[in-house]
């Protein structure tokens, strides 16, 4: 066999191989190939971890700042054997939120190392803001008098997701506290300065003394606040304050949906 015949045979075999690759290999590749996604349980694409970071909506734990509890939870007395507990928490992540952060509040009295009451709950953590974890009213039987509380997060629920949307611009104005020595009442006007309606607005009023300790808190809710409008709100307490109110504040949080309302 001369050299030209051998070359021709090689060329034919190369062409046949190329055709097989195109007709068989390429379809097989696309049949089994799966493009990287943020839900495939693997670290691929531009992810910084498994299904987190990069272009994924979820942040990896190492990319987020921890929640900051601003002081110990405060136990507030509403009436004999009836209490509330409130604690302020800061999320320093300006572009990340947690849809449902699970927590446990443990209430202790002066003599026992075992909690006299344990409360489990979930909180929506808005991006870049301070929010209130608020529970109550609840009752304690007998002569139990609570004097301290702790807040523990369920780490498995602290799933950070990106939220780069601008929050609605809501304001609290004309805040007036009255009747402190009888039946305290706090009035305010909540304004919506944005160009869209805002729904599911959670409002927590906190009253602090000269040492910056919260000694009273109350909640209310606005279903819907049209764009550019205002809504008066009132917070009340059933008994007189036992100390002078030095600072009043209203913490505004917009829930992502109505499932958080209770």
mmCIF file of N, CA, C and O in Angstrom, residues 159-198:
data_model
loop_
_atom_site.group_PDB
_atom_site.id
_atom_site.type_symbol
_atom_site.label_atom_id
_atom_site.label_comp_id
_atom_site.label_asym_id
_atom_site.label_seq_id
_atom_site.Cartn_x
_atom_site.Cartn_y
_atom_site.Cartn_z
ATOM 1 N N UNK A 159 -30.536 31.523 58.068
ATOM 2 C CA UNK A 159 -30.245 31.395 56.639
ATOM 3 C C UNK A 159 -30.320 32.782 56.014
ATOM 4 O O UNK A 159 -31.406 33.349 55.844
ATOM 5 N N UNK A 160 -29.160 33.322 55.674
ATOM 6 C CA UNK A 160 -29.094 34.677 55.128
ATOM 7 C C UNK A 160 -29.362 34.658 53.631
ATOM 8 O O UNK A 160 -28.826 33.834 52.895
ATOM 9 N N UNK A 161 -30.187 35.591 53.190
ATOM 10 C CA UNK A 161 -30.417 35.726 51.760
ATOM 11 C C UNK A 161 -30.284 37.205 51.373
ATOM 12 O O UNK A 161 -30.584 38.105 52.161
ATOM 13 N N UNK A 162 -29.831 37.426 50.153
ATOM 14 C CA UNK A 162 -29.593 38.780 49.699
ATOM 15 C C UNK A 162 -30.909 39.535 49.518
ATOM 16 O O UNK A 162 -31.897 38.984 49.055
ATOM 17 N N UNK A 163 -30.867 40.796 49.878
ATOM 18 C CA UNK A 163 -32.000 41.694 49.628
ATOM 19 C C UNK A 163 -31.425 43.088 49.398
ATOM 20 O O UNK A 163 -31.103 43.803 50.348
ATOM 21 N N UNK A 164 -31.267 43.433 48.137
ATOM 22 C CA UNK A 164 -30.654 44.728 47.787
ATOM 23 C C UNK A 164 -31.709 45.773 47.486
ATOM 24 O O UNK A 164 -31.382 46.906 47.121
ATOM 25 N N UNK A 165 -32.990 45.431 47.646
ATOM 26 C CA UNK A 165 -34.063 46.389 47.394
ATOM 27 C C UNK A 165 -34.053 47.476 48.462
ATOM 28 O O UNK A 165 -33.775 47.223 49.638
ATOM 29 N N UNK A 166 -34.348 48.695 48.065
ATOM 30 C CA UNK A 166 -34.413 49.804 49.022
ATOM 31 C C UNK A 166 -35.632 49.625 49.921
ATOM 32 O O UNK A 166 -36.744 49.385 49.428
ATOM 33 N N UNK A 167 -35.462 49.725 51.235
ATOM 34 C CA UNK A 167 -36.610 49.564 52.137
ATOM 35 C C UNK A 167 -37.554 50.751 52.003
ATOM 36 O O UNK A 167 -37.133 51.857 51.630
ATOM 37 N N UNK A 168 -38.829 50.557 52.269
ATOM 38 C CA UNK A 168 -39.767 51.686 52.210
ATOM 39 C C UNK A 168 -39.405 52.731 53.263
ATOM 40 O O UNK A 168 -38.949 52.398 54.358
ATOM 41 N N UNK A 169 -39.596 53.979 52.916
ATOM 42 C CA UNK A 169 -39.258 55.072 53.826
ATOM 43 C C UNK A 169 -40.484 55.401 54.686
ATOM 44 O O UNK A 169 -41.381 56.137 54.274
ATOM 45 N N UNK A 170 -40.488 54.859 55.887
ATOM 46 C CA UNK A 170 -41.573 55.089 56.833
ATOM 47 C C UNK A 170 -41.053 55.908 58.006
ATOM 48 O O UNK A 170 -39.928 55.680 58.469
ATOM 49 N N UNK A 171 -41.856 56.821 58.501
ATOM 50 C CA UNK A 171 -41.432 57.710 59.586
ATOM 51 C C UNK A 171 -42.439 57.666 60.734
ATOM 52 O O UNK A 171 -43.624 57.389 60.536
ATOM 53 N N UNK A 172 -41.936 57.940 61.931
ATOM 54 C CA UNK A 172 -42.781 58.099 63.106
ATOM 55 C C UNK A 172 -42.612 59.531 63.602
ATOM 56 O O UNK A 172 -41.507 59.941 63.976
ATOM 57 N N UNK A 173 -43.688 60.302 63.595
ATOM 58 C CA UNK A 173 -43.631 61.723 63.969
ATOM 59 C C UNK A 173 -44.724 62.031 64.981
ATOM 60 O O UNK A 173 -45.600 61.207 65.263
ATOM 61 N N UNK A 174 -44.630 63.237 65.531
ATOM 62 C CA UNK A 174 -45.625 63.731 66.499
ATOM 63 C C UNK A 174 -45.840 62.744 67.644
ATOM 64 O O UNK A 174 -46.968 62.438 68.040
ATOM 65 N N UNK A 175 -44.735 62.225 68.191
ATOM 66 C CA UNK A 175 -44.809 61.254 69.276
ATOM 67 C C UNK A 175 -45.109 61.975 70.587
ATOM 68 O O UNK A 175 -44.362 62.858 71.011
ATOM 69 N N UNK A 176 -46.206 61.594 71.227
ATOM 70 C CA UNK A 176 -46.627 62.240 72.471
ATOM 71 C C UNK A 176 -46.968 61.162 73.495
ATOM 72 O O UNK A 176 -47.819 60.297 73.246
ATOM 73 N N UNK A 177 -46.304 61.227 74.655
ATOM 74 C CA UNK A 177 -46.572 60.307 75.767
ATOM 75 C C UNK A 177 -47.341 61.055 76.840
ATOM 76 O O UNK A 177 -46.936 62.140 77.265
ATOM 77 N N UNK A 178 -48.443 60.480 77.295
ATOM 78 C CA UNK A 178 -49.278 61.148 78.295
ATOM 79 C C UNK A 178 -49.788 60.144 79.315
ATOM 80 O O UNK A 178 -49.641 58.932 79.151
ATOM 81 N N UNK A 179 -50.379 60.669 80.410
ATOM 82 C CA UNK A 179 -51.033 59.878 81.469
ATOM 83 C C UNK A 179 -50.107 58.846 82.089
ATOM 84 O O UNK A 179 -50.503 57.727 82.408
ATOM 85 N N UNK A 180 -48.838 59.194 82.273
ATOM 86 C CA UNK A 180 -47.842 58.242 82.769
ATOM 87 C C UNK A 180 -48.150 57.749 84.181
ATOM 88 O O UNK A 180 -47.776 56.626 84.538
ATOM 89 N N UNK A 181 -48.808 58.554 84.991
ATOM 90 C CA UNK A 181 -49.068 58.185 86.381
ATOM 91 C C UNK A 181 -50.420 57.496 86.577
ATOM 92 O O UNK A 181 -50.771 57.137 87.695
ATOM 93 N N UNK A 182 -51.156 57.308 85.493
ATOM 94 C CA UNK A 182 -52.455 56.626 85.599
ATOM 95 C C UNK A 182 -52.522 55.459 84.622
ATOM 96 O O UNK A 182 -52.277 54.318 84.982
ATOM 97 N N UNK A 183 -52.875 55.732 83.379
ATOM 98 C CA UNK A 183 -52.930 54.707 82.320
ATOM 99 C C UNK A 183 -52.179 55.242 81.105
ATOM 100 O O UNK A 183 -52.760 55.929 80.270
ATOM 101 N N UNK A 184 -50.892 54.974 81.045
ATOM 102 C CA UNK A 184 -50.045 55.587 80.012
ATOM 103 C C UNK A 184 -50.559 55.357 78.590
ATOM 104 O O UNK A 184 -51.132 54.314 78.263
ATOM 105 N N UNK A 185 -50.298 56.387 77.773
ATOM 106 C CA UNK A 185 -50.779 56.376 76.387
ATOM 107 C C UNK A 185 -49.730 57.063 75.517
ATOM 108 O O UNK A 185 -49.285 58.172 75.831
ATOM 109 N N UNK A 186 -49.333 56.408 74.435
ATOM 110 C CA UNK A 186 -48.372 56.974 73.498
ATOM 111 C C UNK A 186 -49.045 57.110 72.141
ATOM 112 O O UNK A 186 -49.553 56.135 71.585
ATOM 113 N N UNK A 187 -49.043 58.326 71.633
ATOM 114 C CA UNK A 187 -49.640 58.596 70.327
ATOM 115 C C UNK A 187 -48.543 58.997 69.343
ATOM 116 O O UNK A 187 -47.550 59.625 69.719
ATOM 117 N N UNK A 188 -48.739 58.632 68.079
ATOM 118 C CA UNK A 188 -47.776 58.988 67.036
ATOM 119 C C UNK A 188 -48.478 58.951 65.687
ATOM 120 O O UNK A 188 -49.605 58.460 65.559
ATOM 121 N N UNK A 189 -47.777 59.486 64.692
ATOM 122 C CA UNK A 189 -48.278 59.460 63.315
ATOM 123 C C UNK A 189 -47.228 58.762 62.455
ATOM 124 O O UNK A 189 -46.072 59.180 62.418
ATOM 125 N N UNK A 190 -47.629 57.685 61.791
ATOM 126 C CA UNK A 190 -46.728 56.938 60.915
ATOM 127 C C UNK A 190 -46.955 57.418 59.479
ATOM 128 O O UNK A 190 -48.098 57.413 58.990
ATOM 129 N N UNK A 191 -45.879 57.846 58.823
ATOM 130 C CA UNK A 191 -45.984 58.361 57.468
ATOM 131 C C UNK A 191 -45.260 57.474 56.467
ATOM 132 O O UNK A 191 -44.223 56.874 56.776
ATOM 133 N N UNK A 192 -45.829 57.394 55.278
ATOM 134 C CA UNK A 192 -45.227 56.638 54.177
ATOM 135 C C UNK A 192 -44.727 57.623 53.127
ATOM 136 O O UNK A 192 -45.527 58.213 52.394
ATOM 137 N N UNK A 193 -43.422 57.808 53.044
ATOM 138 C CA UNK A 193 -42.840 58.784 52.126
ATOM 139 C C UNK A 193 -42.479 58.172 50.772
ATOM 140 O O UNK A 193 -41.941 58.872 49.907
ATOM 141 N N UNK A 194 -42.740 56.890 50.597
ATOM 142 C CA UNK A 194 -42.409 56.251 49.328
ATOM 143 C C UNK A 194 -43.545 56.433 48.323
ATOM 144 O O UNK A 194 -44.622 56.941 48.645
ATOM 145 N N UNK A 195 -43.309 55.978 47.096
ATOM 146 C CA UNK A 195 -44.281 56.126 46.011
ATOM 147 C C UNK A 195 -45.112 54.869 45.798
ATOM 148 O O UNK A 195 -45.783 54.736 44.771
ATOM 149 N N UNK A 196 -45.075 53.963 46.765
ATOM 150 C CA UNK A 196 -45.844 52.729 46.667
ATOM 151 C C UNK A 196 -46.541 52.442 47.992
ATOM 152 O O UNK A 196 -46.097 52.902 49.054
ATOM 153 N N UNK A 197 -47.634 51.713 47.922
ATOM 154 C CA UNK A 197 -48.302 51.281 49.145
ATOM 155 C C UNK A 197 -47.406 50.315 49.922
ATOM 156 O O UNK A 197 -46.662 49.537 49.332
ATOM 157 N N UNK A 198 -47.494 50.377 51.244
ATOM 158 C CA UNK A 198 -46.718 49.487 52.104
ATOM 159 C C UNK A 198 -47.691 48.728 53.000
ATOM 160 O O UNK A 198 -48.553 49.331 53.645
#
